[in-house]
């Protein structure tokens, strides 16, 4: 079956630093979705990518759909305390009806 | 503003009770899902539905059941709650256009504690 690896598992960074996290898949993806989950809440969509090579920004967030269609990264610039949470990558690709999630990257920001 | 609603947000209930977690969406999405998630952990799909009268079990075995009588409504029921059911339950929905799923949106979740 399809395997989705997300790294790092957790990160501790200083406020103001840039952050990078990534996801890799054992199979080709048709979409990459990045979500953020605050404690006790549901995941909220940050960025959706639908084309290989696509680079999309949302404020301080930037994500790219890898050329091989098997990977994606999410960058956060100039981190702030409210960036704390768990970031999930996922795919809802052709032939499947449900979203496949990575295990998440837990981000902690030290003021 | 949420377009997918889950109630209750928090529920503490005794062992052996029957409970129903509600999920409704106003986006006209055909597909709906239930995930189970322990705090800070990964999401596990337990049920999904392609549309009215369609329900399927997900990757994680669950003692819960679901129904989909109306497009907008996808309730989850536990006939006899146990402490092992203590978790957060997240509902989501999406719409399929061609080969892709769009608008994959989550509710805020129900935090269930069985004592």
Short mmCIF file of C-alpha atoms in Angstrom, two decimals:
data_model
loop_
_atom_site.label_atom_id
_atom_site.label_comp_id
_atom_site.label_asym_id
_atom_site.label_seq_id
_atom_site.Cartn_x
_atom_site.Cartn_y
_atom_site.Cartn_z
CA UNK A 1 0.00 0.00 0.00
CA UNK A 2 0.87 3.64 -0.26
CA UNK A 3 3.31 4.91 2.38
CA UNK A 4 3.56 8.54 3.37
CA UNK A 5 6.52 9.68 5.46
CA UNK A 6 6.56 13.07 7.13
CA UNK A 7 9.62 14.61 8.75
CA UNK A 8 10.76 15.77 11.13
CA UNK A 9 8.44 14.25 13.71
CA UNK A 10 8.89 17.27 15.98
CA UNK A 11 10.73 20.59 15.98
CA UNK A 12 11.66 23.15 18.62
CA UNK A 13 12.63 26.52 17.16
CA UNK A 14 13.20 30.07 18.32
CA UNK A 15 10.66 32.72 17.44
CA UNK A 16 11.69 34.45 14.23
CA UNK A 17 13.44 31.42 12.73
CA UNK A 18 12.40 29.82 9.47
CA UNK A 19 10.97 26.30 9.46
CA UNK A 20 11.02 23.57 6.84
CA UNK A 21 9.24 20.24 6.88
CA UNK A 22 8.60 17.68 4.17
CA UNK A 23 6.65 14.65 3.08
CA UNK A 24 7.61 11.81 0.80
CA UNK A 25 5.48 9.12 -0.70
CA UNK A 26 6.17 5.65 -2.01
CA UNK A 27 3.82 6.34 -4.93
CA UNK A 28 2.91 9.22 -7.20
CA UNK A 29 0.49 11.76 -5.76
CA UNK A 30 -2.03 13.80 -7.71
CA UNK A 31 -2.43 16.38 -4.95
CA UNK A 32 -0.59 17.52 -1.87
CA UNK A 33 -2.55 19.09 0.93
CA UNK A 34 -0.99 20.75 3.98
CA UNK A 35 -3.01 21.16 7.18
CA UNK A 36 -2.36 22.72 10.58
CA UNK A 37 -4.04 21.44 13.72
CA UNK A 38 -4.23 23.45 16.92
CA UNK A 39 -4.67 21.53 20.18
CA UNK A 40 -8.25 20.34 20.62
CA UNK A 41 -9.32 21.52 17.17
CA UNK A 42 -9.78 19.97 13.76
CA UNK A 43 -7.12 20.33 11.03
CA UNK A 44 -7.37 23.47 8.92
CA UNK A 45 -6.23 23.51 5.31
CA UNK A 46 -3.22 25.77 4.73
CA UNK A 47 -2.20 25.07 1.16
CA UNK A 48 -3.41 22.77 -1.62
CA UNK A 49 -1.14 21.78 -4.52
CA UNK A 50 -2.46 20.15 -7.67
CA UNK A 51 0.37 20.26 -10.24
CA UNK A 52 3.88 18.86 -10.21
CA UNK A 53 6.36 21.69 -9.69
CA UNK A 54 3.70 24.03 -8.34
CA UNK A 55 4.95 26.53 -5.76
CA UNK A 56 2.26 28.24 -3.71
CA UNK A 57 2.40 30.80 -0.92
CA UNK A 58 -0.07 31.71 1.78
CA UNK A 59 1.30 34.58 3.82
CA UNK A 60 4.46 33.37 5.55
CA UNK A 61 3.85 29.81 4.32
CA UNK A 62 5.24 28.38 1.10
CA UNK A 63 4.71 24.86 -0.20
CA UNK A 64 5.89 23.05 -3.30
CA UNK A 65 4.69 19.96 -5.16
CA UNK A 66 7.83 18.01 -6.09
CA UNK A 67 8.68 17.39 -9.73
CA UNK A 68 8.74 13.63 -9.18
CA UNK A 69 5.22 13.90 -7.68
CA UNK A 70 6.44 11.87 -4.72
CA UNK A 71 7.34 14.67 -2.35
CA UNK A 72 6.36 18.07 -1.04
CA UNK A 73 7.77 20.58 1.41
CA UNK A 74 6.26 23.30 3.57
CA UNK A 75 8.27 26.31 4.69
CA UNK A 76 7.27 28.81 7.35
CA UNK A 77 9.23 32.04 7.45
CA UNK A 78 9.81 34.19 10.54
CA UNK A 79 7.97 31.88 12.93
CA UNK A 80 5.71 33.31 15.62
CA UNK A 81 4.19 31.68 18.73
CA UNK A 82 0.83 31.06 17.04
CA UNK A 83 2.56 28.79 14.53
CA UNK A 84 2.64 26.16 17.27
CA UNK A 85 0.67 23.07 16.35
CA UNK A 86 0.83 19.87 14.36
CA UNK A 87 1.29 20.09 10.62
CA UNK A 88 -0.04 17.27 8.47
CA UNK A 89 0.53 16.54 4.82
CA UNK A 90 -1.92 14.48 2.84
CA UNK A 91 -3.09 13.30 -0.54
CA UNK A 92 -6.52 12.69 -1.97
CA UNK A 93 -5.36 11.22 -5.23
CA UNK A 94 -6.99 9.58 -8.17
CA UNK A 95 -8.53 6.20 -7.49
CA UNK A 96 -8.84 6.81 -3.77
CA UNK A 97 -11.76 8.29 -1.98
CA UNK A 98 -10.16 9.28 1.27
CA UNK A 99 -7.32 11.49 2.33
CA UNK A 100 -4.06 9.75 3.25
CA UNK A 101 -2.29 11.61 6.06
CA UNK A 102 1.27 11.69 7.24
CA UNK A 103 1.90 11.24 10.96
CA UNK A 104 2.44 14.96 11.43
CA UNK A 105 5.21 17.35 12.42
CA UNK A 106 4.76 18.85 15.87
CA UNK A 107 6.10 22.40 15.92
CA UNK A 108 7.01 24.23 19.11
CA UNK A 109 8.09 27.88 19.01
CA UNK A 110 10.16 29.25 21.87
CA UNK A 111 9.49 32.96 22.47
CA UNK B 1 -16.84 30.37 9.54
CA UNK B 2 -17.26 26.59 9.75
CA UNK B 3 -19.29 24.81 7.09
CA UNK B 4 -19.04 21.48 8.85
CA UNK B 5 -20.42 21.17 12.35
CA UNK B 6 -19.85 18.61 15.04
CA UNK B 7 -21.78 18.25 18.25
CA UNK B 8 -21.17 17.92 21.07
CA UNK B 9 -17.68 19.44 21.35
CA UNK B 10 -17.04 17.64 24.61
CA UNK B 11 -18.76 14.59 26.08
CA UNK B 12 -18.10 12.70 29.30
CA UNK B 13 -20.17 9.56 29.59
CA UNK B 14 -20.34 6.41 31.67
CA UNK B 15 -19.35 2.95 30.50
CA UNK B 16 -22.11 1.05 28.72
CA UNK B 17 -24.02 4.10 27.52
CA UNK B 18 -25.13 4.51 23.93
CA UNK B 19 -23.94 7.70 22.28
CA UNK B 20 -24.30 9.41 18.92
CA UNK B 21 -21.85 11.99 17.65
CA UNK B 22 -23.39 14.38 15.17
CA UNK B 23 -21.79 15.77 12.01
CA UNK B 24 -23.45 18.02 9.46
CA UNK B 25 -22.09 19.95 6.49
CA UNK B 26 -23.69 22.68 4.41
CA UNK B 27 -21.36 22.53 1.42
CA UNK B 28 -23.22 19.87 -0.55
CA UNK B 29 -20.20 17.57 -0.38
CA UNK B 30 -20.88 14.02 -1.47
CA UNK B 31 -18.15 12.38 0.59
CA UNK B 32 -17.92 12.36 4.35
CA UNK B 33 -15.46 10.79 6.77
CA UNK B 34 -14.86 10.02 10.44
CA UNK B 35 -11.36 10.02 11.90
CA UNK B 36 -10.22 9.02 15.38
CA UNK B 37 -7.27 10.81 16.90
CA UNK B 38 -5.57 10.53 20.27
CA UNK B 39 -4.01 13.80 21.54
CA UNK B 40 -1.00 14.82 19.49
CA UNK B 41 -1.12 11.65 17.45
CA UNK B 42 -1.90 10.76 13.87
CA UNK B 43 -5.37 10.63 12.34
CA UNK B 44 -6.96 7.25 11.72
CA UNK B 45 -9.83 6.84 9.28
CA UNK B 46 -12.61 4.75 10.85
CA UNK B 47 -15.58 5.30 8.48
CA UNK B 48 -16.38 6.99 5.21
CA UNK B 49 -19.27 7.48 2.85
CA UNK B 50 -19.42 8.12 -0.90
CA UNK B 51 -22.96 9.45 -0.71
CA UNK B 52 -26.45 8.72 0.57
CA UNK B 53 -26.93 5.10 1.71
CA UNK B 54 -23.22 4.41 1.24
CA UNK B 55 -20.96 3.61 4.20
CA UNK B 56 -17.58 1.90 4.37
CA UNK B 57 -15.17 0.97 7.14
CA UNK B 58 -11.83 2.73 7.20
CA UNK B 59 -8.30 1.60 7.91
CA UNK B 60 -8.70 1.45 11.69
CA UNK B 61 -11.14 -1.07 13.09
CA UNK B 62 -13.81 0.59 15.18
CA UNK B 63 -16.78 -0.66 17.18
CA UNK B 64 -18.76 2.37 16.09
CA UNK B 65 -21.33 2.46 13.29
CA UNK B 66 -22.40 5.22 10.92
CA UNK B 67 -25.35 6.04 8.70
CA UNK B 68 -25.87 8.37 5.74
CA UNK B 69 -29.56 8.94 5.15
CA UNK B 70 -29.13 12.55 4.05
CA UNK B 71 -26.26 14.10 2.09
CA UNK B 72 -25.52 16.67 4.77
CA UNK B 73 -25.67 14.39 7.82
CA UNK B 74 -23.24 11.63 8.89
CA UNK B 75 -23.75 10.58 12.52
CA UNK B 76 -21.51 8.12 14.36
CA UNK B 77 -22.95 5.82 17.02
CA UNK B 78 -21.38 3.78 19.79
CA UNK B 79 -23.90 1.25 21.13
CA UNK B 80 -22.01 0.63 24.37
CA UNK B 81 -19.24 3.06 25.25
CA UNK B 82 -16.06 1.80 26.92
CA UNK B 83 -13.01 3.62 28.33
CA UNK B 84 -11.00 2.43 25.30
CA UNK B 85 -13.27 4.64 23.15
CA UNK B 86 -11.92 7.75 24.86
CA UNK B 87 -10.46 9.86 22.04
CA UNK B 88 -11.12 12.79 19.74
CA UNK B 89 -13.45 12.10 16.81
CA UNK B 90 -13.13 14.31 13.73
CA UNK B 91 -15.62 14.52 10.90
CA UNK B 92 -14.64 15.71 7.41
CA UNK B 93 -16.17 16.09 3.98
CA UNK B 94 -15.04 16.56 0.39
CA UNK B 95 -16.34 16.68 -3.15
CA UNK B 96 -14.94 14.75 -6.05
CA UNK B 97 -14.44 16.48 -9.38
CA UNK B 98 -12.88 14.29 -12.03
CA UNK B 99 -9.94 12.40 -10.55
CA UNK B 100 -9.42 14.67 -7.57
CA UNK B 101 -11.01 15.41 -4.23
CA UNK B 102 -11.53 19.06 -3.41
CA UNK B 103 -12.49 21.06 -0.40
CA UNK B 104 -11.43 18.48 2.17
CA UNK B 105 -12.76 20.23 5.29
CA UNK B 106 -12.71 19.13 8.92
CA UNK B 107 -15.06 19.86 11.77
CA UNK B 108 -13.75 21.01 15.16
CA UNK B 109 -14.09 17.53 16.62
CA UNK B 110 -15.81 15.84 19.54
CA UNK B 111 -13.66 15.08 22.53
CA UNK B 112 -15.11 11.91 24.08
CA UNK B 113 -14.22 10.66 27.54
CA UNK B 114 -15.72 7.41 28.79
CA UNK B 115 -15.45 6.86 32.52
#
